[in-house]
Each structure stands twice: as C-alpha cells, then as structure tokens.
Short mmCIF file of C-alpha atoms and ligand atoms in Angstrom, two decimals:
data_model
loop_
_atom_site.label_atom_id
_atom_site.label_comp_id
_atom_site.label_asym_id
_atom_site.label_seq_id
_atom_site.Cartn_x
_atom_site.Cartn_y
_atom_site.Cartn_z
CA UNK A 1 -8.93 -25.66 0.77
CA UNK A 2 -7.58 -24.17 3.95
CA UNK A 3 -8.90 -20.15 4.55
CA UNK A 4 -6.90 -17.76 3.21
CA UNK A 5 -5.66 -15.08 5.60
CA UNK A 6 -6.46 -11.35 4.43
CA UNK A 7 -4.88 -8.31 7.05
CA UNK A 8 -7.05 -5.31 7.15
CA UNK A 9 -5.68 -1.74 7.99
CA UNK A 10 -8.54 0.29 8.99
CA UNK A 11 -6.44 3.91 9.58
CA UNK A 12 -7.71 5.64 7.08
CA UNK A 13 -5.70 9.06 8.29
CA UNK A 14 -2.85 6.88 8.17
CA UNK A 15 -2.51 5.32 4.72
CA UNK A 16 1.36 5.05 4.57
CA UNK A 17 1.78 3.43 8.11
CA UNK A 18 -0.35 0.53 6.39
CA UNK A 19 1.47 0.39 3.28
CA UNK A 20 4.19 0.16 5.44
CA UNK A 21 3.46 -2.43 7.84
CA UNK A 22 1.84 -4.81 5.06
CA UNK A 23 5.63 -4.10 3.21
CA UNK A 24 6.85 -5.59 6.12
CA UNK A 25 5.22 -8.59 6.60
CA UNK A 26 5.87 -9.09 2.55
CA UNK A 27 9.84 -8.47 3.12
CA UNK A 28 9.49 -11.15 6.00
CA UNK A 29 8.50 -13.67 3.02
CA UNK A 30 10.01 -12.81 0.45
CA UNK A 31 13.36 -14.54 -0.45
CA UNK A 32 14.58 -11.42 -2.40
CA UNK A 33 15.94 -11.44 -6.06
CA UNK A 34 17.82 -9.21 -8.43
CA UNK A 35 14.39 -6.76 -8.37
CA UNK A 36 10.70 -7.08 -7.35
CA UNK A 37 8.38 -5.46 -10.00
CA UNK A 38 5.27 -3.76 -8.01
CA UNK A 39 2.46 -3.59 -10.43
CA UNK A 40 0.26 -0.11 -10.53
CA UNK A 41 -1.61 2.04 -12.06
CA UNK A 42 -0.63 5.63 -12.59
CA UNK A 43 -4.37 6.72 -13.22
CA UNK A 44 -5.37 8.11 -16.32
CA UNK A 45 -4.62 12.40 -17.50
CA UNK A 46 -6.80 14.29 -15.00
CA UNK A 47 -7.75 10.96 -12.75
CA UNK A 48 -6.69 11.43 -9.28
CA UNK A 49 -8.40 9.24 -7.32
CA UNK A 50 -5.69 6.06 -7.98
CA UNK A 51 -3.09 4.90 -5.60
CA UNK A 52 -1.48 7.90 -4.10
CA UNK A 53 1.88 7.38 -4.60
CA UNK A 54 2.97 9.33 -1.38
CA UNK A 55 1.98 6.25 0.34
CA UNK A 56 4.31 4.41 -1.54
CA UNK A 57 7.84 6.34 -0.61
CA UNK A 58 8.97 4.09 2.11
CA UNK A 59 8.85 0.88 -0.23
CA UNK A 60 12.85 1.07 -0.91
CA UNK A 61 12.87 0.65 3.01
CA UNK A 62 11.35 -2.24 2.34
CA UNK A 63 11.31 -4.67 -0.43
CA UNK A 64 15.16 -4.53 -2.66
CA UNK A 65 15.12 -3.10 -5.81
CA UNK A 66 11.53 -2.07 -6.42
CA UNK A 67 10.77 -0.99 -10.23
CA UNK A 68 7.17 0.30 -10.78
CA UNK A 69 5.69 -2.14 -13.67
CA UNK A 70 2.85 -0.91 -16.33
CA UNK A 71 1.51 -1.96 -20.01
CA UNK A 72 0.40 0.43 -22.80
CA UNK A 73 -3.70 0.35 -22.91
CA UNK A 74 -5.54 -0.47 -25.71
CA UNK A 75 -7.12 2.62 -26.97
CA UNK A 76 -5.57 6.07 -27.76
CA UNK A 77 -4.40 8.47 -24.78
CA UNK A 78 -1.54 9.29 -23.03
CA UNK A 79 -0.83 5.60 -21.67
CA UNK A 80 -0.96 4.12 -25.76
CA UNK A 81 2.83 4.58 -25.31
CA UNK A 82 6.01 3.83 -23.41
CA UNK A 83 7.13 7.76 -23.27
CA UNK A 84 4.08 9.23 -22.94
CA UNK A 85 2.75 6.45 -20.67
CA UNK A 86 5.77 7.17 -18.47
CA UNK A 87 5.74 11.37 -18.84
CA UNK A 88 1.94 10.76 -17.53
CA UNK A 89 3.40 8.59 -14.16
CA UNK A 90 5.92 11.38 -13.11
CA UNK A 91 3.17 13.78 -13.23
CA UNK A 92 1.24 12.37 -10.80
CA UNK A 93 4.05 11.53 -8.91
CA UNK A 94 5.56 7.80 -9.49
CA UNK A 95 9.12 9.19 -10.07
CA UNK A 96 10.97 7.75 -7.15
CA UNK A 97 11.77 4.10 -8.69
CA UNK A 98 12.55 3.07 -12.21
CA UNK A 99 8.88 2.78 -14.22
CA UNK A 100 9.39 0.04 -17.07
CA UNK A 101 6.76 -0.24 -19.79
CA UNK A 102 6.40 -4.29 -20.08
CA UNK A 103 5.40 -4.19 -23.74
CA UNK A 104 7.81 -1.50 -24.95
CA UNK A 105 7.95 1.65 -26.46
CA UNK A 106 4.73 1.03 -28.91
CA UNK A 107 2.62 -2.05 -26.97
CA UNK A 108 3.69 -4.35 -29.41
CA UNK A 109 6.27 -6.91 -27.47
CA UNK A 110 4.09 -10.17 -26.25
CA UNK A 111 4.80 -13.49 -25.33
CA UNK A 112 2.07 -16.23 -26.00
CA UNK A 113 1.51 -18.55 -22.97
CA UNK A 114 0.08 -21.97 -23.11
CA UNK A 115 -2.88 -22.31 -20.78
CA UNK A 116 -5.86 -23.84 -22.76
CA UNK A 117 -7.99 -22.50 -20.33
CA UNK A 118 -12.07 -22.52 -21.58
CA UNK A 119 -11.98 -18.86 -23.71
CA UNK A 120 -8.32 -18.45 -24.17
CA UNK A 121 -5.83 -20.92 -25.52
CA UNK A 122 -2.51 -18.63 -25.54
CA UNK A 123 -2.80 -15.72 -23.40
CA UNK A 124 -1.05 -12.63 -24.91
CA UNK A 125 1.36 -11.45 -22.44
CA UNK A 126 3.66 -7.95 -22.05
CA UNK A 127 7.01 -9.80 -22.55
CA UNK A 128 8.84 -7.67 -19.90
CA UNK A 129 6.71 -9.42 -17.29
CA UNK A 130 9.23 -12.82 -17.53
CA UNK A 131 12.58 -10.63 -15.98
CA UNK A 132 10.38 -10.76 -12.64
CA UNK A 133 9.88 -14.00 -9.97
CA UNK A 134 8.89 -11.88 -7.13
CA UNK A 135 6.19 -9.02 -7.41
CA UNK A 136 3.70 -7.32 -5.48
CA UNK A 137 0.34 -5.98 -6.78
CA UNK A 138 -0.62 -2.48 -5.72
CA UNK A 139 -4.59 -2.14 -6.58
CA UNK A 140 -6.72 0.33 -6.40
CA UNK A 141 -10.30 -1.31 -5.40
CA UNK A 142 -13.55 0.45 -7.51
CA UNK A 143 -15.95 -0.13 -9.99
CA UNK A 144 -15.23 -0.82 -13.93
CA UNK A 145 -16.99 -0.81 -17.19
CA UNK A 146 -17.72 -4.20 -18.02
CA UNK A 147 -16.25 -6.48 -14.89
CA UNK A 148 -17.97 -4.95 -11.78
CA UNK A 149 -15.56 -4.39 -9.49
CA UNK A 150 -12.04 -3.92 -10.18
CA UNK A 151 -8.84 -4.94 -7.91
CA UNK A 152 -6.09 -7.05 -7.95
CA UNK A 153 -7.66 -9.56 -10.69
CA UNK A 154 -7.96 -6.99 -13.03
CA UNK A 155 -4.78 -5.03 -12.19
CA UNK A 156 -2.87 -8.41 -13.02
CA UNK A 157 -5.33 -9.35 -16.22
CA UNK A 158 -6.15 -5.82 -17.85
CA UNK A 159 -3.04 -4.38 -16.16
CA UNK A 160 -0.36 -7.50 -17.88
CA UNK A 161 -1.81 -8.35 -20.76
CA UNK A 162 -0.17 -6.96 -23.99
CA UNK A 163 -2.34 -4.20 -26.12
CA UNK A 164 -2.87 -7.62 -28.05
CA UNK A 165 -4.33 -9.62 -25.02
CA UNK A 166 -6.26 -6.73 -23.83
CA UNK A 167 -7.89 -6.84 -27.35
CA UNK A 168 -8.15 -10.75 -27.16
CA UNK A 169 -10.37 -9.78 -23.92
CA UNK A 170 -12.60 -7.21 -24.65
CA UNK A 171 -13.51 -8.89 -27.87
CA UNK A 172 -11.49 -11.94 -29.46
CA UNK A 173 -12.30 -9.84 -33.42
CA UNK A 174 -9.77 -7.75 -35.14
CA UNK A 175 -9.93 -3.94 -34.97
CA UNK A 176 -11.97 -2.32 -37.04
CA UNK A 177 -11.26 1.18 -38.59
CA UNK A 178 -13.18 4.07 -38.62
CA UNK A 179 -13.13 5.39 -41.84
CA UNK A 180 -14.34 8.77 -41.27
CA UNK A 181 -10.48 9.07 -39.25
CA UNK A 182 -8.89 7.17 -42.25
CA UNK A 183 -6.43 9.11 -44.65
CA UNK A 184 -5.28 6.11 -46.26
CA UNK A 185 -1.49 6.85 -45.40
CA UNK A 186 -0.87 3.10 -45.48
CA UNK A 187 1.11 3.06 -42.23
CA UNK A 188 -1.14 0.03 -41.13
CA UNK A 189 -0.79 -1.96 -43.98
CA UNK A 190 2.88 -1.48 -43.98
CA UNK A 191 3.14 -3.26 -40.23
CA UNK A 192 -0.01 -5.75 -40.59
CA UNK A 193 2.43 -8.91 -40.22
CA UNK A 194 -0.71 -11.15 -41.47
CA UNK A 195 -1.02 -8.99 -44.65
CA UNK A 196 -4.95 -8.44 -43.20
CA UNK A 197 -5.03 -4.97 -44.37
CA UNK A 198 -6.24 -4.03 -47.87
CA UNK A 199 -6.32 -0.13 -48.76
CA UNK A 200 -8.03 1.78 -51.44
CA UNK A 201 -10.32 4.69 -50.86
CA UNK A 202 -9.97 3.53 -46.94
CA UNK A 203 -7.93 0.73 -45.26
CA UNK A 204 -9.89 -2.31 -44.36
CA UNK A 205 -9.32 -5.37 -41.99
CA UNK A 206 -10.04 -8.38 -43.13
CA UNK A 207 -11.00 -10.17 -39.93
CA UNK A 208 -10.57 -13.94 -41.24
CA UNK A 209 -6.88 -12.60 -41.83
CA UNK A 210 -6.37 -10.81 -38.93
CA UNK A 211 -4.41 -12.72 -35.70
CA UNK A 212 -4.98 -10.04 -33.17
CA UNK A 213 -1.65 -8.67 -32.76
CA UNK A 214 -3.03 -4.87 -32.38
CA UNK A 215 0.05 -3.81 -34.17
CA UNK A 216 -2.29 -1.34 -36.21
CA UNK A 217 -4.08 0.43 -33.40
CA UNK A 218 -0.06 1.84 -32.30
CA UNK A 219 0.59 2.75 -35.41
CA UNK A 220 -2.35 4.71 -36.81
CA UNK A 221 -1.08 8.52 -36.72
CA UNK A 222 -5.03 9.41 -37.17
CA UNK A 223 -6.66 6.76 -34.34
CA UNK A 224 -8.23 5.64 -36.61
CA UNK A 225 -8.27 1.52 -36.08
CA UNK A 226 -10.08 0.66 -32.34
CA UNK A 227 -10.71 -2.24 -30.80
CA UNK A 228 -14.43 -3.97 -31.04
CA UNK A 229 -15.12 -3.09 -27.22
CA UNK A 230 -18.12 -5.20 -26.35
CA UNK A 231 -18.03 -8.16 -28.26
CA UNK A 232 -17.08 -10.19 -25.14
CA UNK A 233 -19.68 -9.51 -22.38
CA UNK A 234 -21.37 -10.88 -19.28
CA UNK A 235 -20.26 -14.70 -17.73
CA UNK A 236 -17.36 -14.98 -20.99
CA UNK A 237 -15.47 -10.86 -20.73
CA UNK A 238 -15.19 -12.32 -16.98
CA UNK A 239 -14.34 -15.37 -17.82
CA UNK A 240 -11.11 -14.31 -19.80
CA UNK A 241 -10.17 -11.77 -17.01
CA UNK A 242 -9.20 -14.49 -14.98
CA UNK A 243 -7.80 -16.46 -17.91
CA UNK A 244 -5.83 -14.01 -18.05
CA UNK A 245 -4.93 -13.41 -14.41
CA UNK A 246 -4.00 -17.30 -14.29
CA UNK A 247 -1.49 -17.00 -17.27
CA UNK A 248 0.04 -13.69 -15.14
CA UNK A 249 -0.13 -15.82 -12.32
CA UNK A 250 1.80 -19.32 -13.58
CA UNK A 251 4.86 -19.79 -11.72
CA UNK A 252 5.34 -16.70 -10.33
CA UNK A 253 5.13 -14.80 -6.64
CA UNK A 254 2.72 -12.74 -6.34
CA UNK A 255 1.77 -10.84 -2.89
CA UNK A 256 -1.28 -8.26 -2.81
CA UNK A 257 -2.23 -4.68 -1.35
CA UNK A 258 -5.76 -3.27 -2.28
CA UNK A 259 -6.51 0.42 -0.90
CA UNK A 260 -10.00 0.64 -0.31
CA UNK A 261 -10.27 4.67 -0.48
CA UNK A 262 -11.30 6.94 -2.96
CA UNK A 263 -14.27 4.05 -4.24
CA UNK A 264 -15.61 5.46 -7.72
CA UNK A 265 -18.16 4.26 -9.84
CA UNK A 266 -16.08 3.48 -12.48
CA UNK A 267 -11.59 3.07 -12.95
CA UNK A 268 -8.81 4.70 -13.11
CA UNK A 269 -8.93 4.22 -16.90
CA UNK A 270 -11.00 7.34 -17.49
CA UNK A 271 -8.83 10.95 -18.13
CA UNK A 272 -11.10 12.63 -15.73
CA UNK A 273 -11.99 13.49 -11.97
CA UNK A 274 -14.03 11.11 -10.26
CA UNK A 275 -15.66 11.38 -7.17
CA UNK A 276 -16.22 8.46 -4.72
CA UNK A 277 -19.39 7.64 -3.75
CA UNK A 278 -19.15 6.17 0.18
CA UNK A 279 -16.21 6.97 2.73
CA UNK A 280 -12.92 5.06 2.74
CA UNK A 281 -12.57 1.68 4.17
CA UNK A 282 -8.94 1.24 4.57
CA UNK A 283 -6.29 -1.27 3.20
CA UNK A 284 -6.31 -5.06 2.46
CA UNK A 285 -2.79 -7.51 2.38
CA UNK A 286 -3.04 -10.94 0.98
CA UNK A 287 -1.29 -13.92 -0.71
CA UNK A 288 -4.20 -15.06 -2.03
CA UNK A 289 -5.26 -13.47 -5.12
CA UNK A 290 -9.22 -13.93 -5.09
CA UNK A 291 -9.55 -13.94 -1.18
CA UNK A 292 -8.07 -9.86 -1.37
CA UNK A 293 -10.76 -9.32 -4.11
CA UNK A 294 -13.67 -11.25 -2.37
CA UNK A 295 -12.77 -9.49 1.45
CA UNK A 296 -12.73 -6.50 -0.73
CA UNK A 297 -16.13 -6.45 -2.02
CA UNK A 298 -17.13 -8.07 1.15
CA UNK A 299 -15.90 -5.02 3.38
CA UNK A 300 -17.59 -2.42 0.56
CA UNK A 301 -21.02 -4.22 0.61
CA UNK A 302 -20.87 -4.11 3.95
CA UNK A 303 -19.59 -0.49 4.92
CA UNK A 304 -22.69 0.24 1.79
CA UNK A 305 -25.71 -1.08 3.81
CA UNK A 306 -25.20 -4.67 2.47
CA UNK A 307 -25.45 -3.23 -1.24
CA UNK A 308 -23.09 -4.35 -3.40
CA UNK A 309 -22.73 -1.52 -5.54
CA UNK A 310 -20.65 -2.10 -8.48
CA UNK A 311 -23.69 -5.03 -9.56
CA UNK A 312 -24.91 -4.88 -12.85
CA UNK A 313 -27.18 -6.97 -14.70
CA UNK A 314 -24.92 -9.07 -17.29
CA UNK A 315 -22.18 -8.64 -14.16
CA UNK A 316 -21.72 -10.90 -11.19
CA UNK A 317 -18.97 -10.66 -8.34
CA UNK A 318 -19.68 -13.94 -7.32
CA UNK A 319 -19.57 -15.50 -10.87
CA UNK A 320 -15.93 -14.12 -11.36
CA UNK A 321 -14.50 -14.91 -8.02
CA UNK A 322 -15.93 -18.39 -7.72
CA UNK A 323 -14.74 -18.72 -11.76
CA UNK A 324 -11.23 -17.95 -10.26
CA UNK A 325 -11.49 -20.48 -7.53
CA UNK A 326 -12.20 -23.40 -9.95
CA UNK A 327 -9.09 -22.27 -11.72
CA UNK A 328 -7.13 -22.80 -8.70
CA UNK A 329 -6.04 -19.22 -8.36
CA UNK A 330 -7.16 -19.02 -4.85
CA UNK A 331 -10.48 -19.41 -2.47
CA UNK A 332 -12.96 -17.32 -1.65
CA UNK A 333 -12.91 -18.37 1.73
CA UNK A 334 -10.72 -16.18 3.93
CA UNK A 335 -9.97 -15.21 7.79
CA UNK A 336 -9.52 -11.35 8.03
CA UNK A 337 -7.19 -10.17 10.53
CA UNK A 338 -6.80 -6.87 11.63
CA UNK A 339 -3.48 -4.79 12.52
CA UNK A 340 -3.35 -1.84 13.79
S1 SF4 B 1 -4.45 -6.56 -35.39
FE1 SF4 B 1 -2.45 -7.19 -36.28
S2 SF4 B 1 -3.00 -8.77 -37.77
FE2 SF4 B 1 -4.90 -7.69 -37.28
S3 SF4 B 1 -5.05 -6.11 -38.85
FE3 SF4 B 1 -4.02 -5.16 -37.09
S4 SF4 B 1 -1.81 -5.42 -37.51
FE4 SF4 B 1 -2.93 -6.83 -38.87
S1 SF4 B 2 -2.71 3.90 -40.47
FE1 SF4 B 2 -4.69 4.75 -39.90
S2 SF4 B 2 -4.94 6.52 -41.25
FE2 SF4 B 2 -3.31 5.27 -42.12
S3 SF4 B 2 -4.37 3.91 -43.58
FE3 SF4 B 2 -4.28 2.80 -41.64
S4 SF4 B 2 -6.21 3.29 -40.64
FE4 SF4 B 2 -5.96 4.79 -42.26
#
C-alpha cells in the first residue's frame, strides 16, 4: 500500500487558521451533496477540554450545508438523550449549525449492517448516519478507559454506533439491573421487544432472551438497568472498535481532523474538568483513517520523551492500528506534511 499523506498544523496560538486551511483542502475534494455531517463530540457536563467549537465558526465558509452529527451514550447523563444531549451542545457552544441526534430522541433507532467481521457479525448502527455520503470527522486526540488512545477510530466506532452497538462493544451480554435502583414500575418490561424481562419483587433480564437492543437502559426512570462494562477487554474490546469503525466506514466519504491540544488522561466522556498532562501539539488532516490515528500517537510519543503514554497493560496502540490495517481501513504507513 502506497503512504498515506497526513498535514500537520503546528500553530498552536492559531487553532482556527488550521481548521481552516485543512477545510480547504477538504472543500477542494469534496464533490458536495445535499449536506456533509461533521462528526463531534460536545464533551461531557463540566468537560471542557473537547474540541473548542470557536475553532469551528468558519466551517459554513467552507464545506455546504454542515450539520453537527452525535449519538446518545450508553449510560445515564445528560447525552442518554436527544434533548438533553442537544441542550448540553449549545452550552458549550455548538449552536451555529443544525445538531441531529443519529439515533433519535431515546437512542433506540439502529440499523444492522452486514460485515461478518471476526467479533461482530451485524454492527448496530445510529440509523440517521445513512442520510450522509460525505462527512468529516472532528476528533479530539487523548487517552480513554479501555482503548488507549482515543481519536478518529473511536469518534467514528463509540461516537456511531447506536446505544445498542455501543453495548454490543463494551460487552456483547444484556444489561443487567441493579436492584437496589429497581422500583419494579414495569416500564422495562413493557418495551423489552424479546419479552427478556420478568418482574416480581425486582425486574430481571434473562440474558439467553435478551438481543441487545438497550431499549431498557432509555427507558428506566430510576437508572436502574446498565450495561456489563468490562466484559469485552484487551486484544477483543479493540478488536470490535474497529469492527465497528469499518461498518461506519463502508461506502461512505470520510475526511479527518484530530486536534492534538488539551491531551488528558482519560475522554471527553467524563462530566468533569480534566487537566492535560504535556503541552499542545497542534492539528492533524487526513483521508486515511488509521494513518491520522497512528501520526497522532506518533507526534504525542514523541513530543512525551518517546513515552507513549496512554499504554496500558491489556492495551496496545499498535495492536489496534495494525488490527485496522488488516481490515483494509487504511495503513499505518504515512508521509506527514507540514503547512503553515
Ligand atoms: S436490551 Fe433489549 S432485549 Fe435485552 S432486556 Fe433490554 S429491552 Fe429487552
Ligand atoms: S424500568 Fe427500571 S425501575 Fe422500572 S422495573 Fe425496570 S429496572 Fe425497575
């Protein structure tokens, strides 16, 4: 496979001149459509260390009818639905393009995509994604729970997937409920569509009944019914990342910005302030999905005394990237060029 090219922006006064110039060069390729979703992350209540969104103003300049495109999360917060989700993004300041929810008001709209890949047969997917051809991932590039590093991959995997598929990934078991939360209301038995939830002093999930759909973690008034975080860990959670990413990936345009600033320990999941643990690096444009993620890490183990600090023992950067090269989502080999 031929090197990828990856442009690095190193101004790190200048943040929006970068996002700028790296909109550019995407507008030069891209044969426009009706609307070009640009996938982010608002950042979590209290988290302000994601993408600033100041950075982001000029992109109307830029790219023709940009929409903002999210998914509910998994576990109970502000982003477990549409309006609260979206209430969350204008307060931090994503309220100059239309925000849509891919998985709708509660996280329950998926499609299931074929791509009997090792882990994951049908990938569960937000079903709003299909209404785009031409989109451009805005990541955030730090360390996660679980995966490492995170950065484009995940902001396509984590970030697309359906409440459903982000289930499928952490653990591939039903939820489980916590009884001590339980008031036995029934609401969760009443919208099981597999009839896997029996109730008498508690509900319970029967997990030979249960087919994953996570209707019952939206609809618990108590959050009461989680997710089994944890059951999928080391080589096979980072295996079905890029599952995952692939299935996001099939047929589609993708283009990629990572900002390299504000590098935390851990994501912009967590509802509070982080601070970042090495200075800025600057920003990162690709086409190539794991060449952005591996120049990425590449530039932070560098800039960090050839430490790559988001390692962990069941976690291995080169494990997922390389995974994501066999599944032809890229190559880790790339040329960086840098623009001024
Ligand atoms: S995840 Fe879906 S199928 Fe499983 S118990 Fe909950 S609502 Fe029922
Ligand atoms: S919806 Fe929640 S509180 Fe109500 S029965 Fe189910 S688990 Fe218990």
């Amino acid at each position: 496979m031929n090197k990828a090219k990856v442009y690095f922006y190193n101004n790190i006064k200048d943040y929006k001149t970068g996002f700028n110039k790296f909109l550019k060069i995407i507008s030069d390729e891209m044969k426009p459509e009706d609307k070009t979703a640009i996938k982010i992350h608002f950042g979590a209540k209290n988290n302000d260390t994601h993408v600033n969104p100041k950075y982001l103003i000029d992109l109307p300049k830029y790219i023709k009818n940009p929409v903002f495109i999210e998914s509910n999360c998994l576990y109970p917060g502000n982003r477990h639905r549409s309006d609260s989700h979206i209430k969350l993004a204008l307060e931090h300041g994503f309220d100059f393009l239309e925000i849509d929810i891919l998985d709708g008001e509660l996280g329950r709209d998926y499609d299931e995509i074929d791509i009997n890949t090792k882990n994951i047969k049908k990938a569960k997917i937000s079903s709003g994604l299909k209404q785009y051809n031409n989109l451009i991932a805005i990541s955030h590039f730090k360390g996660t729970p679980g995966h490492g590093f995170g950065g484009a991959i995940k902001n396509l995997a984590m970030g697309i997937a359906s409440r459903a598929g982000k289930m499928d990934m952490h653990s591939g078991l039903a939820p489980k409920v916590n009884d001590e939360k339980c008031t036995a209301c029934g609401d969760c038995v009443e919208n099981c569509i597999a009839d896997a939830i029996t109730l008498n002093e508690f509900a319970f999930i029967n997990q030979e009944k249960c087919i994953g759909c996570a209707f019952c973690i939206s609809v618990c008034p108590e959050r009461a019914i989680m997710a089994q975080f944890g059951k999928r860990r080391g080589k096979e959670f980072l295996e079905t990342l890029i599952e995952y990413a692939y299935a996001v990936t099939k047929g589609r345009n993708w283009w990629y910005i990572n900002a390299i600033n504000n590098i935390t320990e851990t994501c912009d999941c967590m509802p509070y302030k982080q601070v970042p643990f090495m200075d800025d690096i600057g920003l990162v444009y690709s086409k190539d999905l794991i060449a952005i993620d591996q120049a990425s890490i590449d530039l932070v183990v560098e800039k960090n005394n050839g430490v790559d600090p988001f390692k962990k023992p069941d976690v291995s950067t080169n494990y997922v990237l390389k995974y994501g090269e066999k599944l032809g989502l890229g190559t880790t080999e790339y040329e960086l060029i840098n623009i001024d």
